[in-house]
Amino acid sequence: MKPEFVIHDPANHDFQVNRRALVDPVVFEAEMRRIFDTCWLYVGHESEVHEPGDFKTRDVCGRPIIFCRDSKGEIRTYLNVCRHRGAIVCREPEGNAQGFFCFYHGWSYNRDGELDGVPGAASYPPSFDRCKLGLAEPPQVASYQGFVFLSFNPDAQPLVDYLAGAKEYLDLIVDQSPTRRMEVIRGTQEYDMKANWKLLVENSFDDYHLMTTHSTWLNYMKRSGVEIKRPDKTQVGATMPAHGIGKALGNGHAVIDNINFRGRPVAKWIPLYGEAARPEIERIRAELFERLGEARATRVADTNRNLVIFPNLVINDGSSVTIRSFQPRAANLMQVRAWALGPVEETPVARAVRLDSFLTFYGPGGFATPDDVEALESVQQGLASWREVPWSVMSRGMAKEGEQLNTDELHLRAFWLQWAELMGDVAGDVA
Amino acid sequence: MSSAAEITRAQVEDFLFEEAALLDAWRLDDWLLMLTADATYRVPSNDAPESQPADALFMIADDIRRIRERVLRLKDRNAHAEFPHSRTRRLISNVRITARDRGLMGDELHIEANFVVVRHRRNADIRSFVGQYRHVLRVTPEGLRIAQRKAVLDAHELGEMGLVSFIL
């Protein structure tokens, strides 16, 4: 039987995605159950809640979640819903709470999620057991290098196994801190895109679009003293100023892994950072080399990595470190949240460079992200013709032996193959 | 030019209305002339409106150099999010002078004003940006100039506004 959504035919170097997968509400509903209800999903970073009682309220795949620390200071996630009749028990975005209180009938829960207050409790029959009516928790919660995930699937494989090859790239992030502790910096960019969530997955590590979609950013970099080389002609099909590869990491995760040309707060100074910041960035670089040795320090400081953790977490470890998660809302709508991540011991000078560098490219007011949004919304508009023009071509690099470039599409294919497998589409070789 | 003490609200309003007219007309080079040589332009993230860009993530935190780069970008047809340019209409009201200072570079007025900026774009929803300007205007021999330009949005998140791809 022919697959409905993803054609993968390596023998004929053919890979195509049916555009219905990006527009059909029926497909969207199936994704919610088959992908988002079964995979591990990013909740937040441990640094966002410090003390017992600290909380953030989040939306994770449509569920209201309290992400917090309990009375012992352990990370907890609760479903933000009263066990009595279903009202939200925490209506603030963030804060520190003694517990969580449902104003509707007055049930209250302590920091450990236990039900500890029920007005007029004597009216309940003897079978009423408040021990069984604490705040519900997702079936699985786990963290890796400070990144906290949950799964609504009790049978999901352990997070460390699920992350597969992505772990290496999370390790490269924490290595940027002398104490291996990173923190989310205050300030959240939250914005909608009128596009299918999978388009942002593709876009987040698609370097093929850089030269045309982001020419104004490249011009800005050039005028700011960043050397933009011509593509290396010895690399077949290369379009980027520096060498980079695309790599599948297992379970649908994938990455582009590039030689840095655009500066890094840890730690490659570029003129854009300003002369005043140069000694500090060079000090950070020296510390890195001292601590990690040349090979590892070069790996951390001189490559940029855009990582997709299936299905909806992107970490761009480049001009800054951005955590970007997006919640699908409809086949043609997603809500994006983005944060900046930095070493906890970063000095004010380096922190300012990091945040400024973030804004040169990323975010709703950056010099590049707005054009990505325009591109994806433009795709979504174009996809209205999916019945007449059903297939998107995703075969870059397929005829090459060995290494795949960042401007090839192996990493996009890795995402789509996992998607097809979970959706029950007949993926794999057509032949 | 008179000193900061003599500037009236009406003069500040005239100045802000003139700025709004230039921006709505996409006369960005003329708009740059309304800024001081050390001007800043900032739009904080919606959940951290009182923060500073050195220790919190903003949406826009430009110094004058990047303001000029932003204008260059917006005039380039490859600034895809604003090509073709969106149509904007700015309504500015509730203008108040909240402080008058003698700064190192000259007399300065701290002003606050409410704004509604409506953005129309073909094939897109009409988007409304509502918030407060918190500017510092400097009194120069050539007249009022903008030294610090800050737009603080009221919404809890940028949400359906989507982008701040034009000058807000």
Coordinates of C-alpha atoms in Angstrom, one line a residue:
Chain A
M1 CA 0.0 0.0 0.0
K2 CA 1.3 3.5 -0.8
P3 CA 1.8 5.8 2.2
E4 CA -0.6 8.6 2.3
F5 CA 1.6 11.4 3.7
V6 CA 5.3 10.6 3.4
I7 CA 6.9 9.0 0.3
H8 CA 10.3 7.7 1.2
D9 CA 12.0 5.9 -1.7
P10 CA 15.8 5.9 -1.2
A11 CA 16.5 3.8 -4.2
N12 CA 15.0 6.5 -6.5
H13 CA 16.2 9.3 -4.3
D14 CA 12.7 10.4 -3.7
F15 CA 11.2 11.9 -0.6
Q16 CA 7.9 13.8 -0.7
V17 CA 5.5 15.0 2.0
N18 CA 1.8 15.3 1.2
R19 CA 0.6 18.8 2.1
R20 CA -2.7 17.6 3.5
A21 CA -0.6 16.7 6.6
L22 CA -0.2 20.4 7.1
V23 CA -3.7 21.6 6.6
D24 CA -6.3 19.0 7.5
P25 CA -8.0 19.3 10.9
V26 CA -8.5 15.5 10.9
V27 CA -4.7 15.0 10.7
F28 CA -4.3 17.6 13.4
E29 CA -6.6 15.7 15.8
A30 CA -4.8 12.5 15.0
E31 CA -1.4 14.1 15.8
M32 CA -2.7 15.3 19.2
R33 CA -3.5 11.7 20.2
R34 CA -0.8 9.8 18.3
I35 CA 2.2 12.1 18.8
F36 CA 1.6 14.6 21.6
D37 CA -0.2 12.1 23.9
T38 CA 2.6 9.6 23.4
C39 CA 5.9 11.4 23.3
W40 CA 7.9 13.3 25.9
L41 CA 7.0 17.1 25.9
Y42 CA 9.1 20.0 27.2
V43 CA 7.6 21.7 30.3
G44 CA 10.3 24.1 31.5
H45 CA 13.8 24.4 32.8
E46 CA 14.7 23.7 36.4
S47 CA 16.1 27.2 36.9
E48 CA 12.7 28.8 36.4
V49 CA 11.6 27.7 39.8
H50 CA 14.1 28.0 42.7
E51 CA 12.5 27.8 46.1
P52 CA 9.8 25.6 47.6
G53 CA 6.5 27.0 46.5
D54 CA 7.9 28.7 43.4
F55 CA 5.6 28.1 40.4
K56 CA 5.0 28.8 36.7
T57 CA 1.8 27.9 35.0
R58 CA 2.2 26.6 31.5
D59 CA 0.2 25.1 28.7
V60 CA 1.6 21.8 27.6
C61 CA -0.3 20.5 24.6
G62 CA -3.5 22.0 25.6
R63 CA -3.3 20.9 29.3
P64 CA -3.0 23.5 32.0
I65 CA 0.1 22.6 34.0
I66 CA 1.6 23.9 37.2
F67 CA 5.4 23.6 37.1
C68 CA 6.7 24.1 40.6
R69 CA 8.9 23.1 43.5
D70 CA 7.3 21.2 46.4
S71 CA 7.9 21.6 50.1
K72 CA 11.2 19.7 49.8
G73 CA 12.3 21.8 46.9
E74 CA 11.8 19.0 44.4
I75 CA 10.5 19.8 40.9
R76 CA 6.8 18.8 40.4
T77 CA 4.3 19.3 37.7
Y78 CA 0.6 19.2 38.5
L79 CA -2.4 19.3 36.2
N80 CA -3.8 22.7 37.1
V81 CA -7.3 21.5 37.8
C82 CA -9.4 21.0 40.9
R83 CA -10.3 17.4 41.7
H84 CA -13.7 18.5 42.8
R85 CA -15.4 20.1 39.8
G86 CA -12.6 21.0 37.5
A87 CA -11.7 24.7 38.0
I88 CA -8.2 26.0 37.5
V89 CA -6.5 26.1 40.9
C90 CA -3.7 28.5 40.0
R91 CA -4.6 31.4 37.8
E92 CA -1.4 33.4 38.0
P93 CA 1.5 33.1 35.5
E94 CA 4.2 32.8 38.1
G95 CA 4.9 33.3 41.8
N96 CA 5.5 31.6 45.1
A97 CA 2.6 29.9 46.8
Q98 CA 1.9 28.2 50.1
G99 CA -0.4 26.0 48.1
F100 CA -3.1 26.1 45.4
F101 CA -6.6 27.2 46.2
C102 CA -9.8 26.7 44.1
F103 CA -11.9 29.7 44.7
Y104 CA -15.0 28.0 43.2
H105 CA -15.9 25.9 46.3
G106 CA -12.8 26.5 48.4
W107 CA -10.9 23.2 48.1
S108 CA -7.2 23.8 48.8
Y109 CA -4.0 21.9 48.0
N110 CA -0.6 22.2 49.6
R111 CA 2.7 22.5 47.8
D112 CA 3.0 18.8 47.6
G113 CA -0.3 18.6 45.8
E114 CA -2.2 17.0 48.7
L115 CA -5.8 18.0 49.3
D116 CA -5.7 19.7 52.7
G117 CA -8.9 21.8 52.8
V118 CA -12.4 20.9 52.0
P119 CA -15.1 23.3 53.3
G120 CA -18.0 21.3 55.0
A121 CA -16.1 18.0 54.6
A122 CA -18.6 16.3 57.0
S123 CA -21.2 16.2 54.3
Y124 CA -19.2 13.8 52.2
P125 CA -19.9 10.1 52.7
P126 CA -17.4 7.9 54.6
S127 CA -16.1 6.7 51.2
F128 CA -14.7 10.2 50.5
D129 CA -10.9 9.8 50.6
R130 CA -9.0 13.0 50.4
C131 CA -5.8 11.1 50.1
K132 CA -6.9 10.1 46.6
L133 CA -7.9 13.6 45.6
G134 CA -4.6 15.4 45.5
L135 CA -3.7 17.4 42.4
A136 CA -3.1 15.0 39.5
E137 CA 0.3 14.6 38.0
P138 CA 1.2 13.6 34.4
P139 CA 2.0 9.8 34.3
Q140 CA 5.7 10.6 33.7
V141 CA 8.0 13.5 34.5
A142 CA 11.7 13.5 34.1
S143 CA 14.6 15.9 33.4
Y144 CA 17.9 15.8 31.6
Q145 CA 20.6 18.5 32.2
G146 CA 17.9 20.8 33.7
F147 CA 15.4 20.4 30.9
V148 CA 12.1 19.1 32.3
F149 CA 9.8 17.0 30.2
L150 CA 6.5 15.2 30.8
S151 CA 4.7 12.5 29.1
F152 CA 1.0 11.8 29.1
N153 CA 1.8 8.3 28.1
P154 CA 2.5 5.9 31.1
D155 CA 4.2 3.5 28.8
A156 CA 6.6 6.0 27.2
Q157 CA 10.2 4.8 27.2
P158 CA 12.5 6.5 29.8
L159 CA 13.4 10.1 28.9
V160 CA 17.1 9.3 28.6
D161 CA 16.4 6.6 26.0
Y162 CA 13.8 8.8 24.2
L163 CA 16.3 11.7 23.9
A164 CA 18.8 9.3 22.2
G165 CA 21.5 11.3 20.3
A166 CA 20.0 14.6 21.4
K167 CA 21.6 14.1 24.8
E168 CA 25.1 14.9 23.3
Y169 CA 23.8 18.3 22.2
L170 CA 22.2 19.1 25.6
D171 CA 25.6 18.2 27.2
L172 CA 27.3 20.7 24.9
I173 CA 24.9 23.4 26.3
V174 CA 25.7 22.8 30.0
D175 CA 29.4 22.6 29.3
Q176 CA 29.1 26.4 28.6
S177 CA 28.8 26.9 32.4
P178 CA 31.9 26.4 34.6
T179 CA 29.6 24.7 37.2
R180 CA 27.4 23.0 34.5
R181 CA 24.4 25.1 35.6
M182 CA 22.4 27.1 33.1
E183 CA 19.5 29.4 33.8
V184 CA 16.5 30.8 31.9
I185 CA 16.8 34.5 31.8
R186 CA 13.8 36.7 32.7
G187 CA 11.6 37.8 29.7
T188 CA 9.5 35.5 27.5
Q189 CA 8.7 36.0 23.9
E190 CA 5.3 34.6 23.3
Y191 CA 3.7 35.0 19.9
D192 CA 1.4 33.2 17.5
M193 CA 2.2 31.9 14.0
K194 CA -0.7 31.2 11.6
A195 CA 1.0 28.1 10.3
N196 CA 1.2 24.4 11.0
W197 CA 3.6 23.5 13.8
K198 CA 5.6 21.2 11.6
L199 CA 6.5 24.1 9.4
L200 CA 8.3 25.6 12.3
V201 CA 10.1 22.3 13.0
E202 CA 11.4 22.3 9.5
N203 CA 12.2 26.0 9.5
S204 CA 14.1 25.9 12.8
F205 CA 16.9 23.8 11.3
D206 CA 16.6 24.5 7.6
D207 CA 19.7 26.3 6.6
Y208 CA 18.7 26.1 2.9
H209 CA 16.5 29.2 3.4
L210 CA 19.1 31.4 5.0
M211 CA 20.5 33.2 2.0
T212 CA 17.2 34.3 0.6
T213 CA 14.9 34.5 3.6
H214 CA 17.5 36.3 5.7
S215 CA 19.5 38.4 3.3
T216 CA 18.8 41.5 5.3
W217 CA 20.2 39.9 8.4
L218 CA 23.3 38.8 6.5
N219 CA 23.8 42.3 5.2
Y220 CA 23.5 43.6 8.8
M221 CA 26.1 41.1 9.9
K222 CA 28.4 42.1 7.0
R223 CA 28.1 45.8 7.9
S224 CA 28.8 44.9 11.5
G225 CA 32.2 43.4 10.6
V226 CA 31.3 39.7 10.4
E227 CA 33.0 37.9 7.6
I228 CA 30.5 36.3 5.3
K229 CA 32.4 34.0 3.0
R230 CA 31.2 32.6 -0.3
P231 CA 30.0 29.0 -0.1
D232 CA 32.7 26.3 -0.5
K233 CA 32.5 25.1 -4.1
T234 CA 34.0 21.8 -3.2
Q235 CA 30.9 21.0 -1.1
V236 CA 28.1 19.8 -3.5
G237 CA 25.1 22.1 -3.2
A238 CA 26.5 24.3 -0.4
T239 CA 24.9 27.7 0.0
M240 CA 26.2 28.7 3.4
P241 CA 29.2 30.9 4.4
A242 CA 30.6 28.1 6.7
H243 CA 30.6 24.3 6.6
G244 CA 27.8 22.5 8.5
I245 CA 26.1 19.2 8.5
G246 CA 22.7 17.8 9.1
K247 CA 22.3 14.8 11.3
A248 CA 19.5 12.5 12.5
L249 CA 19.7 11.7 16.2
G250 CA 17.1 9.0 16.6
N251 CA 13.4 9.1 17.6
G252 CA 12.8 11.9 15.2
H253 CA 15.3 14.3 16.8
A254 CA 17.8 15.9 14.5
V255 CA 20.3 18.7 14.3
I256 CA 22.3 21.0 12.1
D257 CA 25.8 21.3 13.4
N258 CA 27.7 24.2 11.9
I259 CA 31.2 25.8 12.0
N260 CA 30.4 29.1 13.7
F261 CA 30.8 32.4 11.7
R262 CA 28.3 34.5 13.5
G263 CA 29.8 34.8 17.0
R264 CA 28.9 33.1 20.2
P265 CA 28.6 34.5 23.8
V266 CA 30.5 31.3 24.9
A267 CA 32.8 32.2 23.4
K268 CA 33.7 33.7 20.1
W269 CA 33.9 37.5 20.0
I270 CA 32.7 39.3 16.9
P271 CA 32.9 43.1 16.3
L272 CA 29.1 43.4 16.8
Y273 CA 29.7 42.6 20.5
G274 CA 31.8 45.8 20.9
E275 CA 35.4 46.3 21.9
A276 CA 34.3 46.8 25.6
A277 CA 33.0 43.3 25.8
R278 CA 36.0 41.7 24.1
P279 CA 38.2 41.0 27.1
E280 CA 35.3 39.3 28.9
I281 CA 34.4 37.1 26.0
E282 CA 38.1 36.2 25.6
R283 CA 38.3 35.4 29.3
I284 CA 35.3 33.1 29.0
R285 CA 37.0 31.4 26.1
A286 CA 40.2 30.9 28.0
E287 CA 38.3 29.5 31.0
L288 CA 36.5 27.1 28.6
F289 CA 39.8 25.9 27.1
E290 CA 41.4 25.5 30.5
R291 CA 38.4 23.5 31.9
L292 CA 37.5 21.3 28.9
G293 CA 40.7 21.0 26.9
E294 CA 41.2 22.2 23.4
A295 CA 39.1 19.6 21.5
R296 CA 36.0 19.8 23.7
A297 CA 36.3 23.6 24.1
T298 CA 36.6 24.1 20.3
R299 CA 33.5 21.9 19.9
V300 CA 31.5 24.0 22.4
A301 CA 32.8 27.4 21.4
D302 CA 33.3 27.2 17.6
T303 CA 30.2 25.3 16.4
N304 CA 26.6 26.4 16.3
R305 CA 23.8 23.8 16.7
N306 CA 20.1 24.0 16.0
L307 CA 18.5 21.1 17.7
V308 CA 15.0 19.7 17.3
I309 CA 13.8 17.4 20.0
F310 CA 10.7 15.7 18.6
P311 CA 8.0 16.8 18.5
N312 CA 8.0 20.5 19.6
L313 CA 11.2 21.7 21.3
V314 CA 13.9 23.6 19.5
I315 CA 17.2 24.7 21.0
N316 CA 19.2 27.1 18.9
D317 CA 22.7 27.1 20.4
G318 CA 24.3 29.9 18.3
S319 CA 24.2 33.7 18.5
S320 CA 22.7 33.0 22.0
V321 CA 21.1 29.9 23.4
T322 CA 17.3 30.0 22.7
I323 CA 14.8 27.6 24.0
R324 CA 11.8 27.6 21.7
S325 CA 8.7 25.5 22.3
F326 CA 5.5 25.7 20.4
Q327 CA 2.0 24.5 21.2
P328 CA -0.1 23.4 18.2
R329 CA -3.5 25.1 18.4
A330 CA -5.0 24.1 15.1
A331 CA -3.8 22.8 11.8
N332 CA -3.0 26.4 10.8
L333 CA -2.1 27.9 14.2
M334 CA 0.6 27.6 16.8
Q335 CA 1.7 29.5 19.9
V336 CA 5.4 29.9 20.2
R337 CA 7.3 30.6 23.4
A338 CA 11.0 31.5 23.4
W339 CA 13.4 32.0 26.3
A340 CA 17.1 32.9 26.6
L341 CA 19.4 30.5 28.4
G342 CA 22.8 31.4 29.9
P343 CA 25.4 30.2 32.4
V344 CA 24.4 31.1 36.0
E345 CA 27.8 32.6 36.7
E346 CA 27.7 34.9 33.7
T347 CA 29.0 38.4 34.4
P348 CA 26.8 41.4 33.6
V349 CA 28.9 42.2 30.6
A350 CA 28.6 38.8 29.1
R351 CA 24.9 38.6 30.0
A352 CA 24.3 41.8 28.1
V353 CA 26.1 40.5 25.1
R354 CA 24.1 37.3 25.2
L355 CA 20.8 39.1 25.3
D356 CA 21.7 41.6 22.7
S357 CA 23.0 38.9 20.4
F358 CA 19.8 37.0 20.8
L359 CA 17.9 40.0 19.4
T360 CA 20.1 40.5 16.3
F361 CA 18.5 37.4 14.8
Y362 CA 15.7 36.0 16.9
G363 CA 12.3 36.9 18.1
P364 CA 9.3 38.9 17.0
G365 CA 11.4 42.1 16.7
G366 CA 14.6 40.5 15.5
F367 CA 16.3 40.9 12.2
A368 CA 15.4 37.4 11.0
T369 CA 12.5 35.7 12.8
P370 CA 9.9 38.0 11.4
D371 CA 10.9 36.9 7.9
D372 CA 10.7 33.2 9.0
V373 CA 7.1 33.9 10.3
E374 CA 6.3 35.5 7.0
A375 CA 7.7 32.5 5.1
L376 CA 5.7 30.0 7.2
E377 CA 2.5 32.0 7.0
S378 CA 3.0 32.3 3.3
V379 CA 3.5 28.6 3.0
Q380 CA 0.3 28.0 5.0
Q381 CA -1.6 30.3 2.6
G382 CA -0.1 28.5 -0.4
L383 CA -1.1 25.1 1.0
A384 CA -4.7 26.0 0.4
S385 CA -4.1 24.5 -3.0
W386 CA -3.0 21.2 -1.6
R387 CA -5.7 19.3 -3.5
E388 CA -4.3 20.6 -6.8
V389 CA -0.6 20.7 -5.8
P390 CA -0.4 17.9 -3.2
W391 CA 3.3 17.1 -2.8
S392 CA 6.3 19.0 -1.2
V393 CA 9.8 17.9 -2.3
M394 CA 12.3 17.1 0.4
S395 CA 15.0 15.2 -1.3
R396 CA 18.1 17.4 -1.0
G397 CA 21.2 15.4 -0.4
M398 CA 19.6 12.0 -1.1
A399 CA 21.9 11.1 -3.9
K400 CA 25.0 11.9 -1.9
E401 CA 27.1 9.3 -0.1
G402 CA 28.1 10.0 3.4
E403 CA 27.9 13.5 5.0
Q404 CA 24.8 15.5 4.6
L405 CA 25.0 19.3 4.6
N406 CA 23.0 21.6 6.8
T407 CA 21.4 22.8 3.6
D408 CA 20.4 19.3 2.6
E409 CA 17.2 17.8 4.0
L410 CA 18.2 14.7 5.8
H411 CA 17.4 16.2 9.2
L412 CA 13.9 17.3 7.9
R413 CA 13.4 13.8 6.6
A414 CA 14.3 12.3 10.0
F415 CA 11.6 14.3 11.6
W416 CA 9.0 13.4 9.0
L417 CA 9.8 9.7 9.1
Q418 CA 9.2 9.6 12.8
W419 CA 6.0 11.6 12.3
A420 CA 4.9 9.1 9.7
E421 CA 5.7 6.1 11.9
L422 CA 3.8 7.5 14.9
M423 CA 0.9 8.5 12.7
G424 CA 0.7 5.0 11.3
D425 CA 1.4 6.2 7.8
V426 CA 3.1 3.5 5.8
A427 CA 6.6 5.0 5.8
G428 CA 9.8 3.3 4.9
D429 CA 10.8 2.2 1.4
V430 CA 8.0 2.3 -1.1
A431 CA 9.8 -0.2 -3.3
Chain B
M1 CA 14.6 76.4 21.7
S2 CA 13.1 76.9 25.1
S3 CA 14.2 75.0 28.2
A4 CA 12.5 71.8 29.4
A5 CA 10.6 73.8 32.0
E6 CA 8.8 75.8 29.3
I7 CA 7.8 73.0 27.0
T8 CA 4.0 72.4 27.2
R9 CA 2.0 69.2 26.8
A10 CA 0.6 70.6 23.5
Q11 CA 4.1 70.9 22.1
V12 CA 4.9 67.4 23.1
E13 CA 1.7 66.2 21.5
D14 CA 2.5 68.0 18.3
F15 CA 5.9 66.3 18.3
L16 CA 4.4 62.8 18.9
F17 CA 1.7 63.4 16.2
E18 CA 4.4 64.4 13.8
E19 CA 6.4 61.3 14.6
A20 CA 3.3 59.1 14.2
A21 CA 2.6 60.7 10.8
L22 CA 6.1 60.0 9.5
L23 CA 6.0 56.4 10.7
D24 CA 2.5 55.7 9.3
A25 CA 3.8 57.1 6.0
W26 CA 6.9 54.9 6.1
R27 CA 9.1 58.1 5.9
L28 CA 11.7 56.3 7.9
D29 CA 14.7 58.5 7.0
D30 CA 12.8 61.6 8.1
W31 CA 11.9 59.7 11.2
L32 CA 15.5 59.1 12.0
L33 CA 16.0 62.9 12.1
M34 CA 13.7 63.0 15.1
L35 CA 16.1 60.9 17.1
T36 CA 19.2 62.0 19.0
A37 CA 22.6 60.5 18.0
D38 CA 22.5 58.4 21.2
A39 CA 18.9 57.3 20.9
T40 CA 17.5 53.9 22.0
Y41 CA 14.4 52.1 20.9
R42 CA 13.0 49.3 23.2
V43 CA 10.1 47.0 23.3
P44 CA 10.2 44.8 26.4
S45 CA 8.8 41.2 26.5
N46 CA 5.2 41.3 27.6
D47 CA 5.9 39.5 30.8
A48 CA 8.8 41.7 31.9
P49 CA 7.7 45.2 31.1
E50 CA 9.8 46.9 33.8
S51 CA 13.0 45.1 33.1
Q52 CA 16.3 46.4 31.6
P53 CA 17.7 44.8 28.4
A54 CA 21.0 44.0 30.0
D55 CA 19.4 41.4 32.3
A56 CA 16.1 40.5 30.6
L57 CA 15.1 39.3 27.2
F58 CA 13.4 42.0 25.3
M59 CA 11.7 41.9 21.8
I60 CA 13.6 45.0 20.7
A61 CA 16.5 46.7 22.4
D62 CA 18.2 48.9 19.8
D63 CA 20.9 51.4 20.2
I64 CA 21.1 54.2 17.5
R65 CA 23.3 52.0 15.4
R66 CA 20.8 49.2 15.3
I67 CA 17.9 51.6 14.8
R68 CA 19.6 52.8 11.7
E69 CA 20.2 49.2 10.6
R70 CA 16.6 48.5 11.3
V71 CA 15.6 51.3 9.0
L72 CA 18.0 50.1 6.3
R73 CA 16.4 46.6 6.7
L74 CA 12.8 47.9 6.5
K75 CA 13.6 49.8 3.3
D76 CA 14.9 46.6 1.7
R77 CA 12.3 44.6 -0.2
N78 CA 14.0 41.5 1.3
A79 CA 12.6 42.4 4.7
H80 CA 9.9 40.0 3.8
A81 CA 7.7 40.5 6.9
E82 CA 7.3 44.1 5.8
F83 CA 7.3 43.7 2.1
P84 CA 5.0 45.0 0.9
H85 CA 4.9 47.4 3.8
S86 CA 2.0 46.9 6.1
R87 CA -0.4 49.8 6.5
T88 CA -0.4 51.2 10.0
R89 CA -2.5 53.9 11.8
R90 CA -1.4 55.3 15.1
L91 CA -3.7 56.9 17.7
I92 CA -1.9 58.6 20.5
S93 CA -3.6 60.1 23.5
N94 CA -3.4 60.7 27.3
V95 CA 0.0 62.5 26.8
R96 CA 1.6 63.4 30.1
I97 CA 4.9 65.0 31.0
T98 CA 5.9 63.0 34.0
A99 CA 9.4 64.6 34.8
R100 CA 11.7 67.3 33.6
D101 CA 15.4 66.7 34.0
R102 CA 18.7 68.4 33.2
G103 CA 20.6 65.5 31.6
L104 CA 24.3 65.5 30.6
M105 CA 23.3 66.1 27.0
G106 CA 20.7 68.8 27.7
D107 CA 17.3 69.3 29.2
E108 CA 15.1 66.3 29.0
L109 CA 11.4 65.5 29.4
H110 CA 10.0 62.2 30.5
I111 CA 6.7 61.6 28.8
E112 CA 4.1 58.9 28.8
A113 CA 1.4 58.5 26.2
N114 CA -1.2 55.8 25.3
F115 CA -1.1 54.3 21.9
V116 CA -3.2 52.2 19.6
V117 CA -1.4 51.0 16.5
V118 CA -3.6 49.2 14.0
R119 CA -1.7 47.1 11.4
H120 CA -3.4 46.1 8.2
R121 CA -1.8 43.6 5.9
R122 CA -3.1 41.9 2.8
N123 CA -4.0 38.2 3.5
A124 CA -3.7 38.8 7.3
D125 CA -6.0 39.7 10.2
I126 CA -6.2 43.3 11.4
R127 CA -3.8 43.4 14.3
S128 CA -4.1 46.0 17.2
F129 CA -1.1 46.9 19.3
V130 CA -2.2 48.7 22.5
G131 CA 0.1 50.1 25.1
Q132 CA 2.0 53.0 26.5
Y133 CA 4.9 55.0 25.2
R134 CA 7.5 55.9 27.8
H135 CA 9.9 58.2 26.0
V136 CA 12.6 60.6 27.0
L137 CA 12.6 63.7 24.8
R138 CA 15.6 66.0 24.8
V139 CA 15.5 69.7 24.2
T140 CA 18.1 70.6 21.5
P141 CA 18.8 73.8 19.6
E142 CA 17.0 72.2 16.7
G143 CA 13.9 71.4 18.7
L144 CA 12.7 68.3 20.6
R145 CA 14.4 65.0 19.8
I146 CA 13.8 61.5 21.0
A147 CA 16.6 60.2 23.2
Q148 CA 14.8 57.1 24.6
R149 CA 11.9 55.5 22.9
K150 CA 10.1 52.7 24.7
A151 CA 6.8 51.0 23.7
V152 CA 5.3 48.9 26.4
L153 CA 2.5 46.6 25.3
D154 CA -0.5 45.9 27.6
A155 CA -1.2 42.4 26.4
H156 CA 0.0 39.5 28.6
E157 CA 1.7 38.0 25.5
L158 CA 2.3 39.2 22.0
G159 CA 0.0 36.4 20.9
E160 CA -2.0 37.2 17.8
M161 CA -0.1 40.5 17.2
G162 CA 2.5 38.0 16.0
L163 CA 5.4 40.3 15.2
V164 CA 6.9 43.7 15.9
S165 CA 8.3 43.9 12.4
F166 CA 7.5 47.6 11.8
I167 CA 8.5 50.5 14.1
L168 CA 6.0 50.3 16.9

